[in-house]
Structures are given as structure tokens and as C-alpha cells.
Short mmCIF file of C-alpha atoms in Angstrom, two decimals:
data_model
loop_
_atom_site.label_atom_id
_atom_site.label_comp_id
_atom_site.label_asym_id
_atom_site.label_seq_id
_atom_site.Cartn_x
_atom_site.Cartn_y
_atom_site.Cartn_z
CA MET Y 19 64.40 107.43 84.43
CA MET Y 20 68.04 107.96 83.54
CA THR Y 21 70.20 110.09 81.30
CA GLY Y 22 72.59 108.82 78.61
CA LYS Y 23 75.08 106.01 78.32
CA ARG Y 24 78.63 105.77 79.57
CA GLU Y 25 81.32 106.91 77.13
CA VAL Y 26 84.68 105.58 78.24
CA GLY Y 27 86.73 107.30 75.58
CA GLU Y 28 85.99 110.77 76.87
CA GLN Y 29 89.68 111.82 77.02
CA GLY Y 30 90.34 111.11 73.35
CA LEU Y 31 91.12 107.42 73.84
CA PRO Y 32 89.20 104.77 71.90
CA LYS Y 33 86.09 103.57 73.66
CA ILE Y 34 86.54 100.28 75.50
CA PRO Y 35 84.15 97.75 73.92
CA GLN Y 36 81.34 96.26 75.97
CA GLU Y 37 82.89 92.80 75.65
CA ALA Y 38 85.83 93.98 77.74
CA PHE Y 39 83.50 95.07 80.55
CA ASP Y 40 81.64 91.75 80.37
CA TRP Y 41 84.89 89.78 80.57
CA TYR Y 42 86.13 91.92 83.43
CA ASP Y 43 82.92 91.13 85.31
CA GLU Y 44 83.55 87.42 84.78
CA TYR Y 45 87.14 87.82 85.93
CA ALA Y 46 86.19 89.92 88.98
CA HIS Y 47 83.69 87.29 90.10
CA GLY Y 48 85.98 84.31 89.63
CA ASP Y 49 84.33 82.84 86.53
CA ILE Y 50 87.56 83.14 84.53
CA ASP Y 51 91.19 83.58 85.60
CA ARG Y 52 93.44 86.54 84.84
CA ARG Y 53 95.22 84.74 82.01
CA THR Y 54 91.94 84.01 80.23
CA PHE Y 55 90.79 87.58 80.79
CA LEU Y 56 93.96 89.00 79.20
CA GLN Y 57 93.81 86.49 76.33
CA ARG Y 58 90.29 87.61 75.53
CA LEU Y 59 91.31 91.25 75.62
CA GLY Y 60 93.98 90.38 73.06
CA THR Y 61 91.31 89.29 70.57
CA LEU Y 62 89.65 92.70 70.48
CA GLY Y 63 92.30 94.53 68.47
CA ILE Y 64 91.32 97.97 69.72
CA ALA Y 65 93.04 100.62 67.63
CA GLY Y 66 95.22 102.84 69.76
CA LEU Y 67 95.04 100.71 72.91
CA GLY Y 68 97.14 97.71 73.85
CA ILE Y 69 96.09 94.90 76.18
CA ALA Y 70 97.93 96.48 79.12
CA ALA Y 71 96.22 99.83 78.59
CA VAL Y 72 92.75 98.29 78.43
CA SER Y 73 93.47 96.15 81.48
CA ARG Y 74 94.67 99.19 83.44
CA GLY Y 75 91.58 101.07 82.39
CA LEU Y 76 89.32 98.39 83.81
CA MET Y 77 91.25 97.82 87.05
CA PRO Y 78 90.51 100.10 90.02
CA ASN Y 79 92.56 103.22 90.64
CA TYR Y 80 91.81 104.05 94.25
CA ALA Y 81 93.49 107.42 94.05
CA LEU Y 82 90.30 108.48 92.26
CA ALA Y 83 87.96 107.13 94.93
CA GLU Y 84 88.12 109.76 97.62
CA GLN Y 85 85.18 112.10 97.77
CA VAL Y 86 85.48 112.70 101.52
CA SER Y 87 88.92 112.89 103.11
CA PHE Y 88 89.60 110.99 106.32
CA ASN Y 89 90.84 114.36 107.60
CA ASP Y 90 87.50 116.06 106.92
CA PRO Y 91 86.63 118.07 110.07
CA ASP Y 92 82.98 117.01 109.85
CA ILE Y 93 83.75 113.35 110.59
CA LYS Y 94 85.78 111.17 112.94
CA ALA Y 95 87.12 107.89 111.54
CA SER Y 96 88.67 104.99 113.43
CA TYR Y 97 88.98 101.21 113.39
CA ILE Y 98 87.18 99.08 115.95
CA GLU Y 99 87.21 95.39 116.81
CA PHE Y 100 84.17 93.55 118.11
CA ASP Y 101 83.00 90.05 118.99
CA ALA Y 102 81.39 88.00 116.20
CA PRO Y 103 80.42 84.68 117.76
CA GLN Y 104 78.53 83.50 114.67
CA GLY Y 105 81.34 84.66 112.40
CA HIS Y 106 85.10 84.43 112.82
CA GLY Y 107 85.02 85.11 116.55
CA ARG Y 108 86.47 88.61 116.25
CA ALA Y 109 85.78 91.14 113.53
CA ARG Y 110 87.11 94.56 112.60
CA GLY Y 111 85.49 97.50 110.91
CA TYR Y 112 85.99 101.10 109.85
CA LEU Y 113 83.77 103.28 112.02
CA VAL Y 114 83.02 106.82 110.87
CA VAL Y 115 80.96 109.16 113.03
CA PRO Y 116 79.70 112.68 112.34
CA ALA Y 117 81.87 115.07 114.34
CA GLY Y 118 78.98 116.52 116.33
CA VAL Y 119 77.36 113.25 117.34
CA THR Y 120 77.58 112.18 120.98
CA ALA Y 121 75.73 109.82 123.27
CA GLU Y 122 73.34 112.69 123.93
CA SER Y 123 72.87 113.78 120.29
CA ARG Y 124 72.63 110.41 118.61
CA ALA Y 125 72.26 109.67 114.88
CA PRO Y 126 70.89 106.84 112.75
CA ALA Y 127 73.40 104.20 111.68
CA VAL Y 128 74.26 102.53 108.37
CA LEU Y 129 76.16 99.29 107.86
CA VAL Y 130 78.31 99.33 104.70
CA ALA Y 131 79.05 96.02 102.96
CA HIS Y 132 81.98 95.70 100.59
CA GLU Y 133 82.38 93.75 97.36
CA ASN Y 134 84.06 90.35 97.03
CA ARG Y 135 87.55 91.66 97.78
CA GLY Y 136 87.59 93.09 101.29
CA LEU Y 137 87.48 96.59 102.72
CA ASN Y 138 89.11 98.60 99.95
CA PRO Y 139 89.51 102.41 99.81
CA TYR Y 140 86.34 102.91 97.77
CA ILE Y 141 84.16 101.27 100.44
CA LYS Y 142 85.86 103.25 103.20
CA ASP Y 143 85.07 106.40 101.27
CA VAL Y 144 81.42 105.35 101.04
CA ALA Y 145 81.40 105.09 104.85
CA ARG Y 146 82.87 108.60 105.08
CA ARG Y 147 80.23 109.91 102.68
CA LEU Y 148 77.53 108.52 104.93
CA ALA Y 149 79.06 110.07 108.04
CA LYS Y 150 79.33 113.37 106.19
CA ALA Y 151 75.59 113.04 105.53
CA GLY Y 152 74.91 112.57 109.24
CA TYR Y 153 75.02 108.81 109.83
CA VAL Y 154 77.09 106.62 112.12
CA ALA Y 155 78.68 104.34 109.49
CA LEU Y 156 80.45 101.03 110.00
CA ALA Y 157 82.21 99.14 107.21
CA PRO Y 158 83.49 95.72 108.35
CA ASP Y 159 86.34 93.90 106.64
CA ALA Y 160 85.48 90.27 105.90
CA LEU Y 161 89.20 89.60 105.46
CA PHE Y 162 90.14 90.54 109.02
CA SER Y 163 90.59 86.90 110.05
CA LEU Y 164 93.18 86.56 107.24
CA GLY Y 165 95.02 89.75 108.11
CA GLY Y 166 92.69 92.26 106.45
CA TYR Y 167 92.41 93.78 102.99
CA PRO Y 168 95.85 93.19 101.43
CA GLY Y 169 96.11 96.42 99.45
CA ASN Y 170 95.09 95.12 96.04
CA ASP Y 171 91.90 93.59 94.70
CA ASP Y 172 93.39 90.49 93.06
CA GLU Y 173 94.76 89.23 96.37
CA GLY Y 174 91.64 90.39 98.16
CA ARG Y 175 89.38 88.34 95.88
CA ALA Y 176 91.55 85.26 96.32
CA MET Y 177 91.47 85.67 100.11
CA GLN Y 178 87.72 86.17 100.28
CA ARG Y 179 87.13 83.01 98.24
CA GLU Y 180 88.91 81.08 101.01
CA LEU Y 181 86.36 82.16 103.60
CA ASP Y 182 83.11 80.49 104.57
CA ARG Y 183 80.22 82.68 103.41
CA GLY Y 184 78.20 81.89 106.53
CA LYS Y 185 80.99 83.19 108.76
CA ILE Y 186 81.23 86.38 106.72
CA GLU Y 187 77.50 86.82 107.23
CA GLY Y 188 78.06 86.24 110.94
CA ASP Y 189 80.68 89.00 111.08
CA PHE Y 190 78.34 91.46 109.39
CA ALA Y 191 75.40 90.37 111.53
CA ALA Y 192 77.47 91.15 114.62
CA ALA Y 193 78.29 94.56 113.15
CA ALA Y 194 74.61 95.26 112.53
CA ARG Y 195 73.74 94.37 116.12
CA LEU Y 196 76.61 96.54 117.36
CA LEU Y 197 75.20 99.52 115.46
CA LYS Y 198 71.72 98.86 116.82
CA GLN Y 199 73.08 99.25 120.37
CA HIS Y 200 75.93 101.70 119.79
CA GLU Y 201 75.99 104.61 122.22
CA PHE Y 202 75.95 107.10 119.34
CA SER Y 203 73.13 105.33 117.48
CA THR Y 204 69.41 106.07 117.66
CA GLY Y 205 68.83 102.35 117.19
CA LYS Y 206 67.71 102.80 113.59
CA VAL Y 207 69.99 100.80 111.26
CA GLY Y 208 70.16 100.91 107.50
CA MET Y 209 72.40 98.85 105.27
CA VAL Y 210 73.96 99.50 101.89
CA GLY Y 211 76.16 97.11 99.95
CA PHE Y 212 77.73 96.68 96.54
CA CYS Y 213 78.07 93.48 94.49
CA PHE Y 214 78.71 90.78 97.16
CA GLY Y 215 77.75 93.49 99.65
CA GLY Y 216 74.47 93.86 97.78
CA TYR Y 217 73.85 90.18 98.40
CA LEU Y 218 74.76 90.68 102.07
CA THR Y 219 72.26 93.55 102.30
CA ASN Y 220 69.52 91.33 100.92
CA GLN Y 221 70.61 88.43 103.13
CA LEU Y 222 70.82 90.35 106.40
CA SER Y 223 67.49 92.02 105.70
CA ALA Y 224 66.04 88.50 105.73
CA LEU Y 225 68.19 87.11 108.56
CA LEU Y 226 67.86 90.12 110.89
CA PRO Y 227 64.38 91.55 110.34
CA ASP Y 228 64.39 93.12 113.80
CA VAL Y 229 67.77 94.80 113.30
CA ILE Y 230 67.83 96.08 109.70
CA ASP Y 231 65.36 98.94 109.23
CA ALA Y 232 66.15 99.77 105.59
CA GLY Y 233 68.25 98.08 102.90
CA ALA Y 234 69.80 99.53 99.75
CA PRO Y 235 71.54 96.75 97.77
CA TYR Y 236 73.47 97.76 94.66
CA TYR Y 237 73.59 95.03 91.99
CA GLY Y 238 73.20 92.30 94.59
CA THR Y 239 71.87 88.77 94.11
CA PRO Y 240 68.85 87.57 96.13
CA PRO Y 241 69.18 86.29 99.71
CA GLN Y 242 69.52 82.64 100.51
CA ALA Y 243 67.46 83.22 103.67
CA ASP Y 244 63.66 83.27 103.58
CA ILE Y 245 62.51 86.36 101.69
CA ALA Y 246 59.22 86.23 103.58
CA ASN Y 247 61.11 87.25 106.74
CA ILE Y 248 62.06 90.67 105.33
CA LYS Y 249 60.36 93.52 107.18
CA ALA Y 250 62.56 96.41 106.11
CA PRO Y 251 61.77 98.43 103.00
CA LEU Y 252 64.28 97.86 100.22
CA GLN Y 253 65.62 100.18 97.54
CA LEU Y 254 67.37 98.07 94.90
CA HIS Y 255 69.76 99.40 92.25
CA PHE Y 256 70.65 97.51 89.07
CA ALA Y 257 72.80 98.17 86.00
CA GLU Y 258 71.10 97.50 82.67
CA LEU Y 259 74.16 95.75 81.19
CA ASP Y 260 74.68 93.50 84.22
CA LYS Y 261 73.26 90.29 82.74
CA ARG Y 262 74.59 88.06 85.51
CA VAL Y 263 72.83 89.78 88.41
CA ASN Y 264 69.79 90.90 86.43
CA GLY Y 265 69.03 87.30 85.54
CA TYR Y 266 67.99 86.73 89.15
CA TRP Y 267 65.72 89.76 89.36
CA PRO Y 268 62.41 88.48 87.89
CA ASP Y 269 62.17 85.62 90.38
CA TYR Y 270 63.39 87.81 93.24
CA GLU Y 271 60.85 90.48 92.44
CA ALA Y 272 58.06 87.91 92.30
CA ALA Y 273 59.09 86.62 95.74
CA LEU Y 274 59.18 90.17 97.16
CA LYS Y 275 55.68 90.82 95.84
CA GLN Y 276 54.40 87.54 97.24
CA ALA Y 277 55.89 88.40 100.64
CA LYS Y 278 54.42 91.91 100.42
CA VAL Y 279 57.83 93.50 100.99
CA ASP Y 280 57.92 97.25 100.51
CA TYR Y 281 60.47 97.72 97.73
CA THR Y 282 61.49 100.07 94.93
CA ALA Y 283 63.83 98.95 92.14
CA TYR Y 284 65.79 101.11 89.72
CA ILE Y 285 67.51 99.87 86.58
CA TYR Y 286 70.02 102.37 85.19
CA PRO Y 287 70.23 102.30 81.37
CA GLY Y 288 73.48 101.79 79.53
CA VAL Y 289 75.68 101.15 82.58
CA ASN Y 290 77.66 98.19 83.84
CA HIS Y 291 77.87 96.27 87.08
CA GLY Y 292 79.90 98.43 89.45
CA PHE Y 293 78.75 101.74 87.97
CA HIS Y 294 78.80 103.38 91.42
CA ASN Y 295 82.48 102.56 91.98
CA ASP Y 296 84.33 105.73 91.01
CA SER Y 297 87.73 104.04 90.93
CA THR Y 298 87.12 102.08 87.69
CA ALA Y 299 86.14 102.67 84.07
CA ARG Y 300 82.75 101.11 84.85
CA TYR Y 301 81.89 104.25 86.82
CA GLU Y 302 79.11 106.36 85.30
CA GLU Y 303 78.93 109.66 87.13
CA LYS Y 304 75.34 110.69 86.41
CA SER Y 305 73.93 107.26 87.23
CA ALA Y 306 76.09 106.94 90.34
CA GLU Y 307 75.10 110.37 91.64
CA LEU Y 308 71.42 109.76 90.98
CA ALA Y 309 71.52 106.35 92.67
CA TRP Y 310 73.36 107.78 95.67
CA SER Y 311 70.95 110.71 96.02
CA ARG Y 312 68.09 108.24 95.99
CA THR Y 313 69.82 106.15 98.64
CA LEU Y 314 70.36 109.14 100.93
CA GLU Y 315 66.74 110.23 100.47
CA PHE Y 316 65.60 106.68 101.21
CA PHE Y 317 67.64 106.50 104.42
CA ALA Y 318 66.39 109.93 105.48
CA GLN Y 319 62.80 108.75 105.08
CA GLN Y 320 63.27 105.38 106.76
CA LEU Y 321 65.83 106.09 109.48
CA GLN Y 322 65.33 109.70 110.52
CA SER Y 323 61.55 109.75 110.96
#
């Protein structure tokens, strides 16, 4: 199904050991603190790389995460605010529309759900990629009620942990309903999300079966809502080395089968959680491009027919 494994040391630097990726995943999801993460890195003794270099290699570099410029003439990007009565009252999102789309020449819509750290540059770029592909894309920021994404992931993670998950879901549910009725939208709404956003994609597919028409969760945990409510087809993407998320998959798959949900799941060999995020060392280009091409094909089949 997939081509080879990720080699991190492709510029002549020593390869970062798998343990470092595993510990970073624990750190990124709040299972260990930064001090513990750095202490563990110090036990590796990687020849040619100090703790700071390994840490920098694992942290995101958002200068790398722009595939579509906000100045691209094929898209129009802006920020919008909207009511979210089941969320934080008011919500804000990054709306990106294909340049040629009007109320007369409408397009399908896709809701983009970020990771556990707010609306960072990588997720905004994903929204631009979708608009470039012909979709009305909206990427809400769960941190809006706290002032918005703070500019770095460490603070963003800490802020998002302060928020009630149900209210975050309410903000994104309001965004999904907005897209369903948006003047530029055909009324067909897909959803794609990464990490926590993958969970949100699963969750909203179950909570809003009459709104979400197709869901593409990337390394997301199962919904807490009733799986039997899901009507939308799902295309699920998993990383082979992502033990934490993959541990949920057998039971989730069994529930999807029992509910007769139309789903396809892909497990990408030799890659880590976050392999689609091109701002970190976890990025694996071939796997990311294949997964994204599958996602675009899936949305074309489900939303444009």
C-alpha cells in the first residue's frame, strides 16, 4: 500500500531514534512535561546531535509549512466570526474561498479541524490547499475565546487544555452548520482533521449526521457520541508507529462494521503520528502526499457528485 520508511537523517545528520518520536508524542499530548521530555532525550546519547538539536528537529518549523500562499490569486482568505451558542458563544475561523466562487457558482465546503494547540500556520495552509482544490474551506480556532492561537505550540497546548471539550465541539458544530448554509456553499460539507481534529471529525460525524457528508480523520481517536448515528462515509488515515491512537482502532472498526458505516481505513507503514504535518521531522512526504491525494479524491466523489 505504501512506499518506504521515513529517514530523518537525509541531510547528513544522524537519524533521530524512534524513541525520540515516541517521547515527543507523549509530550505533545500532555502525558509528560517538557522537562521530562528533555531529560529522556538526554539519555539517548546520539552521536553528532545534542539535546537542543534533537528537540529543535522535533518541534514544528512553520516556515516550512506553506504550500499555498495566502497571496495566491486562485484563493481569497479572510477571518470571520460567527455565533456558537453550544460552544463559547462566539467563534472565529479562517475562511478560504476559491477566487471564482460566487453565490451563483457555488462549491462544496470542507471544515478543517486543528490539532490540540489551536489554529497554527500548518492548519491554515491545509485550508488554503483545499480552496486551491476548489472547496470553500473553514478552519476554526478553538482558542478564540482565550485570545486565539498564541504563536507557538507550547502555549497553544496549555491554553487548549484549559477549555471544555464539549464547548470546543460546539464551536466546530456551529462552523459546520455555517458551511452547510453559506451563500458560496452547495450545501455539501466534508470534514478533515488531524490528531485532536481527527477526533473532532469522528465526533461531529456522529453528532451531526445531517450536516457532515464525508469525514476524513487523520490519526484521530473514536467519537464519544454514538457511532451508530454516523451516516457519512469515512476515510480514516493512521500511522503505523502511532501506538497510542492505533490501540483504539480494533474496537472502533468493529463498531463501524456493526453500524454498517461506509468506511475505508489506511495504515501508512513506517511513519509516525503527525506524518502529514510538513513543519516537523515526523513529516513523511510520500505518505503525506498519498494520503492527501486520497482525501481529495474522496471529497471529489462524496461532495461533488
